[in-house]
Amino acid sequence: MRRARAPETRGGPERSPGRRELLAGAGAAAGLLLLGCRGEPVDVRDQAAIAAGGSRGYGGPAVELAFWTGFTGGDRLPMERLIERFNREHDNITVRMSVTRWGDFYQKMPAAVDSGHGPDVAAMHADQLATAAVHRTILPLDEVTEALGLGAGDFSDKLWSVGVFRGRRYGVPLDVHPLGLYYNRAVLAGAGLGDAALPRSRRDYLAILEQLKQRGVQGSWVSPALFTGGLMFQSLLWQDGGQLFSEDGARATFDAEAGVEALGFMLELIQRGYSPRDVGQDADSIAFTNDRNAFIWNGIWMINIYRATPGLRWGVMPVPTIGAQRAVWANAHHLVLARQPSAGERRLQASVVFLDWLSRHSLEWAEAGMVPARREARESAAFQRMTEQAIFAEQLPVLRFPPAIAGIDAVRASTLDLAVNEAVLLRAAPRAALRRAAREADALLAANLRKFARAL
């Protein structure tokens, strides 16, 4: 039997903590929400206007740019190769990439920018843009993208709209990384099942899991952690017609009937014996690589990890439609420009040259196990030959992204994630866990609205 370690930090989102870490971090996360918005004298709109000049290129003296990312896993090498190529092609711009874990990245960047020691360009998740915007850590990019001639047609309406917060654009999409359904061919074959029997609906899914159970296999392990249980819950919530939060960011809505139904399905898998109880962090993936788990709802960032697992026979398909409509969780990396301590005309314009170049080379970035954001890259023959990434891209019309609400990641982590954790561990009923979490989330959201109302 193959033995597999838990995956290293993933190329997309970072692995979530276990239950104890979640509980310990809840107070700290909530505490962060009480911090005031920064009040620096630099006008970020003036800097954005200066940066737009980089659309004409950069012909000034040699400049070195700092590029910050959280690409610590299998995505680091593809990005390093892209930066090496950029540096070879540009005599007067040198880019140096600084890499840190995503959790540390989001804590470090605001303070670094405030002190004048932040990056010039950074890669940031879509669900972090609103928070960075209200702190004025990053620049609005409307004038930049207009000067570059970029618009929804270069990406898609859905991908393009994700980078907007309060009517302004703050990110240029580099990729999209959704959830998919990975399947273990060896486990399915042991139950007399092949690719033709793969599940597309709730009925299919439960029927296959019952057939696997008759062979002594628990075929769909449910994790209590954000990766992968929390992302599974969010996908199911949207499939049942629910939403995480109200559009104005004033209240939590994940405790509505759609949320109860979504969490109830996850518990059904446990109660029917299709999943073990108390699944540990990454245990679902380890079981998958050791031929003890048939299905895992996991992100596109696992492609390269599973490819590198000796002897593993696997495939991936779009997430099945368990609820009333197709929907699946997704996030995206966006390229952003950080606020500078002064106008910094040369650095800002050189930064736009790099941002534009990197965006136009998103096909090469797809090698990191991502779906490129640029339409021309997704529609190219070269991308279609990337079989697994192309399957994830099929879900583009039904992707759902976390809402653009300032501070939302910390709110979700300290309320909803804990509710899913408790319910999946059978320590609280779904309705009660979600209602308690929603009350706590409403209080945090109200504080955020008061704090960030005039931030921009």
XYZ file of N, CA, C and O in Angstrom, residues 287-406:
480
model
N -6.266 9.183 2.635
C -7.010 7.955 2.343
C -7.216 7.796 0.839
O -7.149 6.681 0.303
N -7.452 8.894 0.158
C -7.636 8.871 -1.296
C -6.377 8.349 -1.996
O -6.448 7.510 -2.893
N -5.233 8.840 -1.588
C -3.988 8.411 -2.235
C -3.594 6.994 -1.846
O -2.780 6.357 -2.519
N -4.180 6.474 -0.771
C -3.899 5.108 -0.341
C -5.015 4.129 -0.714
O -5.113 3.046 -0.135
N -5.862 4.523 -1.653
C -6.933 3.661 -2.182
C -7.927 3.234 -1.111
O -8.464 2.122 -1.138
N -8.225 4.127 -0.170
C -9.240 3.835 0.851
C -10.406 4.815 0.792
O -11.326 4.730 1.603
N -10.394 5.725 -0.152
C -11.452 6.722 -0.309
C -11.682 6.908 -1.807
O -10.714 7.082 -2.556
N -12.936 6.878 -2.240
C -13.226 6.933 -3.671
C -13.346 8.359 -4.192
O -12.898 8.655 -5.306
N -13.963 9.253 -3.409
C -14.242 10.614 -3.881
C -13.740 11.639 -2.872
O -13.822 11.432 -1.664
N -13.267 12.769 -3.394
C -12.879 13.874 -2.528
C -13.200 15.186 -3.227
O -12.842 15.384 -4.388
N -13.940 16.050 -2.538
C -14.236 17.391 -3.035
C -13.027 18.251 -2.690
O -12.837 18.626 -1.534
N -12.227 18.558 -3.668
C -10.994 19.286 -3.390
C -10.696 20.247 -4.525
O -11.305 20.184 -5.597
N -9.739 21.128 -4.288
C -9.454 22.187 -5.240
C -8.492 21.787 -6.341
O -7.809 20.765 -6.276
N -8.426 22.648 -7.328
C -7.579 22.414 -8.490
C -6.108 22.340 -8.104
O -5.289 21.730 -8.804
N -5.760 22.916 -6.945
C -4.366 22.919 -6.505
C -3.838 21.516 -6.179
O -2.651 21.340 -5.983
N -4.738 20.516 -6.145
C -4.298 19.146 -5.858
C -3.836 18.397 -7.106
O -3.296 17.294 -6.998
N -4.040 18.959 -8.273
C -3.689 18.259 -9.514
C -2.241 17.802 -9.497
O -1.931 16.618 -9.722
N -1.323 18.728 -9.267
C 0.095 18.368 -9.328
C 0.499 17.433 -8.193
O 1.417 16.620 -8.347
N -0.173 17.543 -7.041
C 0.122 16.640 -5.924
C -0.279 15.215 -6.282
O 0.482 14.258 -6.066
N -1.463 15.031 -6.835
C -1.907 13.690 -7.206
C -1.115 13.139 -8.389
O -0.855 11.942 -8.472
N -0.715 14.005 -9.306
C 0.121 13.555 -10.422
C 1.449 12.993 -9.926
O 2.008 12.070 -10.514
N 1.946 13.575 -8.841
C 3.261 13.174 -8.333
C 3.191 11.977 -7.386
O 4.226 11.535 -6.893
N 1.979 11.451 -7.129
C 1.833 10.312 -6.220
C 2.010 9.015 -6.986
O 1.184 8.678 -7.831
N 3.077 8.253 -6.742
C 3.350 7.034 -7.517
C 2.201 6.029 -7.431
O 1.688 5.739 -6.349
N 1.800 5.508 -8.579
C 0.824 4.439 -8.636
C -0.618 4.848 -8.444
O -1.518 4.001 -8.530
N -0.878 6.129 -8.183
C -2.260 6.566 -7.956
C -2.990 6.670 -9.294
O -2.548 7.356 -10.216
N -4.116 5.987 -9.400
C -4.969 6.032 -10.596
C -6.171 6.899 -10.275
O -7.029 6.499 -9.495
N -6.216 8.073 -10.849
C -7.233 9.036 -10.468
C -7.736 9.823 -11.666
O -7.149 9.826 -12.737
N -8.838 10.487 -11.452
C -9.383 11.405 -12.440
C -10.120 12.509 -11.712
O -10.236 12.501 -10.481
N -10.624 13.475 -12.461
C -11.380 14.560 -11.855
C -12.541 14.915 -12.769
O -12.465 14.718 -13.991
N -13.605 15.400 -12.190
C -14.800 15.778 -12.938
C -15.446 16.976 -12.243
O -15.100 17.310 -11.100
N -16.385 17.656 -12.906
C -17.098 18.736 -12.235
C -17.840 18.229 -11.000
O -18.262 17.072 -10.948
N -17.985 19.081 -10.015
C -18.715 18.731 -8.801
C -20.141 18.332 -9.176
O -20.788 19.022 -9.971
N -20.648 17.226 -8.650
C -22.012 16.805 -8.986
C -23.059 17.770 -8.439
O -22.803 18.497 -7.470
N -24.214 17.771 -9.048
C -25.309 18.643 -8.622
C -26.125 17.920 -7.564
O -26.988 17.100 -7.879
N -25.836 18.220 -6.311
C -26.536 17.597 -5.192
C -27.836 18.341 -4.897
O -28.848 17.752 -4.513
N -27.826 19.659 -5.068
C -28.991 20.487 -4.799
C -29.831 20.728 -6.038
O -29.827 19.943 -6.990
N -30.534 21.871 -6.037
C -31.473 22.179 -7.117
C -30.807 22.786 -8.336
O -31.401 22.837 -9.415
N -29.575 23.267 -8.209
C -28.909 23.921 -9.326
C -27.403 23.683 -9.250
O -26.874 23.365 -8.197
N -26.738 23.832 -10.399
C -25.289 23.672 -10.428
C -24.623 24.890 -9.801
O -25.009 26.027 -10.060
N -23.651 24.656 -8.972
C -22.867 25.731 -8.361
C -21.665 25.098 -7.689
O -21.742 23.977 -7.186
N -20.550 25.819 -7.672
C -19.348 25.297 -7.030
C -18.500 26.463 -6.536
O -18.404 27.511 -7.184
N -17.913 26.278 -5.368
C -17.027 27.291 -4.781
C -15.815 27.526 -5.667
O -15.275 26.607 -6.290
N -15.360 28.770 -5.693
C -14.112 29.100 -6.391
C -13.489 30.328 -5.749
O -14.166 31.135 -5.104
N -12.202 30.458 -5.940
C -11.480 31.666 -5.583
C -10.550 31.972 -6.740
O -10.501 31.220 -7.723
N -9.829 33.056 -6.660
C -8.956 33.454 -7.770
C -7.785 34.246 -7.230
O -7.913 34.955 -6.223
N -6.644 34.111 -7.884
C -5.516 34.989 -7.587
C -5.638 36.230 -8.469
O -5.867 36.117 -9.679
N -5.486 37.375 -7.848
C -5.491 38.642 -8.576
C -4.147 39.334 -8.407
O -3.505 39.231 -7.349
N -3.741 40.056 -9.428
C -2.543 40.880 -9.355
C -2.946 42.262 -8.864
O -3.921 42.851 -9.357
N -2.224 42.772 -7.877
C -2.551 44.073 -7.284
C -1.297 44.936 -7.221
O -0.170 44.426 -7.224
N -1.510 46.239 -7.148
C -0.422 47.198 -6.927
C -0.544 47.728 -5.512
O -1.624 48.172 -5.093
N 0.536 47.685 -4.770
C 0.522 48.160 -3.386
C 0.739 49.671 -3.330
O 1.426 50.258 -4.174
N 0.133 50.296 -2.340
C 0.364 51.713 -2.101
C 1.833 51.937 -1.755
O 2.431 51.166 -0.999
N 2.387 53.002 -2.267
C 3.787 53.335 -2.034
C 3.900 54.489 -1.037
O 2.966 55.279 -0.879
N 5.035 54.629 -0.349
C 5.191 55.698 0.646
C 5.198 57.089 0.029
O 4.949 58.070 0.690
N 5.499 57.198 -1.253
C 5.460 58.476 -1.966
C 5.052 58.176 -3.396
O 4.769 57.032 -3.739
N 5.007 59.184 -4.225
C 4.500 59.001 -5.582
C 5.229 57.887 -6.326
O 4.613 57.035 -6.945
N 6.542 57.852 -6.272
C 7.317 56.768 -6.869
C 6.959 56.497 -8.309
O 6.659 55.361 -8.676
N 7.000 57.533 -9.136
C 6.532 57.404 -10.517
C 7.203 56.251 -11.259
O 6.531 55.466 -11.925
N 8.503 56.125 -11.132
C 9.217 55.071 -11.876
C 8.765 53.684 -11.430
O 8.489 52.817 -12.258
N 8.712 53.486 -10.139
C 8.352 52.156 -9.632
C 6.920 51.798 -10.005
O 6.629 50.661 -10.373
N 6.023 52.750 -9.897
C 4.626 52.481 -10.221
C 4.453 52.112 -11.686
O 3.739 51.178 -12.033
N 5.104 52.855 -12.568
C 4.956 52.581 -13.992
C 5.637 51.274 -14.385
O 5.112 50.518 -15.212
N 6.784 50.986 -13.774
C 7.432 49.700 -14.041
C 6.576 48.549 -13.515
O 6.517 47.472 -14.121
N 5.893 48.777 -12.416
C 5.023 47.750 -11.841
C 3.889 47.393 -12.785
O 3.497 46.226 -12.908
N 3.335 48.395 -13.459
C 2.255 48.139 -14.420
C 2.767 47.319 -15.596
O 2.061 46.439 -16.108
N 3.986 47.577 -16.024
C 4.573 46.785 -17.111
C 4.649 45.315 -16.704
O 4.286 44.417 -17.485
N 5.085 45.055 -15.483
C 5.173 43.674 -15.007
C 3.792 43.046 -14.848
O 3.555 41.905 -15.256
N 2.858 43.783 -14.247
C 1.496 43.264 -14.073
C 0.887 42.883 -15.405
O 0.296 41.796 -15.556
N 1.021 43.756 -16.391
C 0.450 43.496 -17.715
C 1.109 42.284 -18.368
O 0.438 41.423 -18.945
N 2.415 42.180 -18.260
C 3.146 41.057 -18.868
C 2.722 39.743 -18.226
O 2.470 38.755 -18.916
N 2.616 39.727 -16.910
C 2.252 38.498 -16.211
C 0.829 38.075 -16.564
O 0.554 36.879 -16.769
N -0.064 39.035 -16.663
C -1.438 38.715 -17.046
C -1.495 38.086 -18.428
O -2.234 37.123 -18.666
N -0.704 38.620 -19.350
C -0.721 38.105 -20.723
C -0.032 36.744 -20.865
O -0.133 36.109 -21.903
N 0.665 36.307 -19.829
C 1.338 35.006 -19.867
C 0.688 34.011 -18.898
O 1.362 33.143 -18.350
N -0.617 34.132 -18.732
C -1.297 33.254 -17.778
C -1.390 31.809 -18.268
O -1.658 30.913 -17.474
N -1.179 31.553 -19.551
C -1.184 30.172 -20.019
C -0.038 29.390 -19.386
O -0.220 28.249 -18.933
N 1.150 30.006 -19.338
C 2.282 29.334 -18.700
C 2.012 29.115 -17.210
O 2.432 28.115 -16.641
N 1.299 30.040 -16.605
C 0.970 29.911 -15.194
C 0.034 28.723 -14.954
O 0.007 28.147 -13.870
N -0.724 28.331 -15.962
C -1.638 27.191 -15.817
C -0.885 25.914 -15.458
O -1.471 24.976 -14.904
N 0.406 25.855 -15.755
C 1.204 24.679 -15.397
C 1.255 24.471 -13.889
O 1.540 23.375 -13.407
N 0.957 25.529 -13.118
C 0.936 25.407 -11.660
C -0.310 24.671 -11.184
O -0.471 24.442 -9.993
N -1.174 24.281 -12.119
C -2.411 23.609 -11.761
C -3.537 24.600 -11.559
O -4.307 24.482 -10.612
N -3.636 25.580 -12.437
C -4.665 26.610 -12.339
C -5.404 26.728 -13.669
O -4.914 26.298 -14.714
N -6.570 27.341 -13.635
C -7.264 27.735 -14.854
C -6.874 29.182 -15.131
O -7.103 30.053 -14.288
N -6.256 29.468 -16.265
C -5.849 30.852 -16.535
C -7.051 31.761 -16.672
O -8.091 31.367 -17.226
N -6.913 32.987 -16.194
C -8.032 33.925 -16.254
C -8.246 34.470 -17.664
O -9.382 34.730 -18.061
N -7.182 34.628 -18.428
C -7.316 35.214 -19.770
C -8.073 34.271 -20.694
O -7.754 33.092 -20.807
N -9.066 34.817 -21.367
C -9.902 34.020 -22.266
C -9.080 33.354 -23.364
O -9.272 32.185 -23.690
N -8.161 34.095 -23.971
C -7.378 33.539 -25.071
C -6.537 32.358 -24.607
O -6.312 31.412 -25.368
N -6.103 32.384 -23.350
C -5.334 31.259 -22.819
C -6.241 30.052 -22.620
O -5.883 28.919 -22.975
N -7.429 30.264 -22.053
C -8.360 29.151 -21.816
C -8.835 28.505 -23.115
O -9.104 27.311 -23.165
N -8.956 29.308 -24.146
C -9.473 28.796 -25.413
C -8.389 28.245 -26.331
O -8.690 27.752 -27.420
N -7.137 28.298 -25.898
C -6.037 27.828 -26.735
C -5.970 26.306 -26.756
O -6.405 25.621 -25.832
N -5.409 25.779 -27.837
C -5.230 24.326 -27.962
C -4.290 23.812 -26.887
O -4.462 22.697 -26.379
N -3.306 24.629 -26.530
C -2.333 24.212 -25.509
C -3.032 23.987 -24.169
O -2.723 23.025 -23.457
N -3.980 24.857 -23.822
C -4.677 24.665 -22.550
C -5.600 23.456 -22.610
O -5.720 22.705 -21.633
N -6.253 23.234 -23.725
C -7.158 22.087 -23.833
C -6.419 20.771 -23.679
O -7.012 19.763 -23.281
N -5.119 20.783 -23.960
C -4.312 19.571 -23.747
C -3.984 19.361 -22.272
O -3.518 18.278 -21.899
N -4.195 20.374 -21.452
C -4.043 20.221 -20.003
C -5.353 19.635 -19.479
O -6.222 20.336 -18.960
N -5.511 18.336 -19.614
C -6.806 17.681 -19.454
C -7.520 18.043 -18.166
O -8.698 18.432 -18.176
N -6.848 17.907 -17.039
C -7.521 18.134 -15.758
C -7.905 19.604 -15.578
O -9.017 19.922 -15.138
N -6.982 20.523 -15.917
C -7.320 21.943 -15.786
C -8.504 22.312 -16.673
O -9.364 23.110 -16.292
N -8.545 21.712 -17.878
C -9.646 22.001 -18.800
C -10.977 21.517 -18.239
O -12.025 22.142 -18.457
N -10.967 20.413 -17.497
C -12.200 19.922 -16.868
C -12.681 20.911 -15.814
O -13.873 21.225 -15.726
N -11.767 21.421 -15.004
C -12.145 22.437 -14.021
C -12.723 23.669 -14.720
O -13.663 24.291 -14.223
N -12.149 24.029 -15.865
C -12.610 25.215 -16.589
C -14.033 25.058 -17.100
O -14.728 26.066 -17.326
N -14.502 23.828 -17.284
C -15.881 23.602 -17.728
C -16.891 24.186 -16.742
O -18.033 24.476 -17.096
N -16.467 24.359 -15.497
C -17.375 24.844 -14.460
C -17.485 26.366 -14.416
O -18.233 26.903 -13.586
N -16.765 27.057 -15.283
C -16.711 28.515 -15.224
C -18.097 29.166 -15.152
O -18.306 30.097 -14.357
N -19.086 28.720 -15.930
C -20.402 29.391 -15.863
C -21.106 29.248 -14.518
O -22.016 30.030 -14.218
N -20.737 28.255 -13.702
C -21.464 28.021 -12.448
C -20.604 28.290 -11.213
O -20.976 27.920 -10.101
N -19.460 28.939 -11.380
C -18.600 29.243 -10.236
C -19.240 30.297 -9.342
O -19.882 31.234 -9.813
N -19.047 30.140 -8.035
C -19.494 31.133 -7.059
C -18.289 31.537 -6.219
O -17.548 30.680 -5.730
N -18.125 32.839 -6.063
C -16.980 33.377 -5.327
C -17.421 33.948 -3.984
O -18.552 34.416 -3.834
N -16.521 33.935 -3.000
C -16.843 34.618 -1.737
C -17.198 36.072 -2.012
O -16.645 36.691 -2.919
N -18.134 36.648 -1.265
C -18.596 38.013 -1.548
C -17.546 39.066 -1.248
O -16.672 38.879 -0.404
N -17.643 40.198 -1.954
C -16.709 41.309 -1.768
C -17.161 42.152 -0.587
O -17.842 43.173 -0.744
N -16.805 41.723 0.610
C -17.163 42.402 1.849
C -15.896 42.547 2.680
O -15.184 41.574 2.910
N -15.609 43.756 3.138
C -14.397 43.991 3.925
C -14.441 43.191 5.224
O -15.435 43.187 5.935
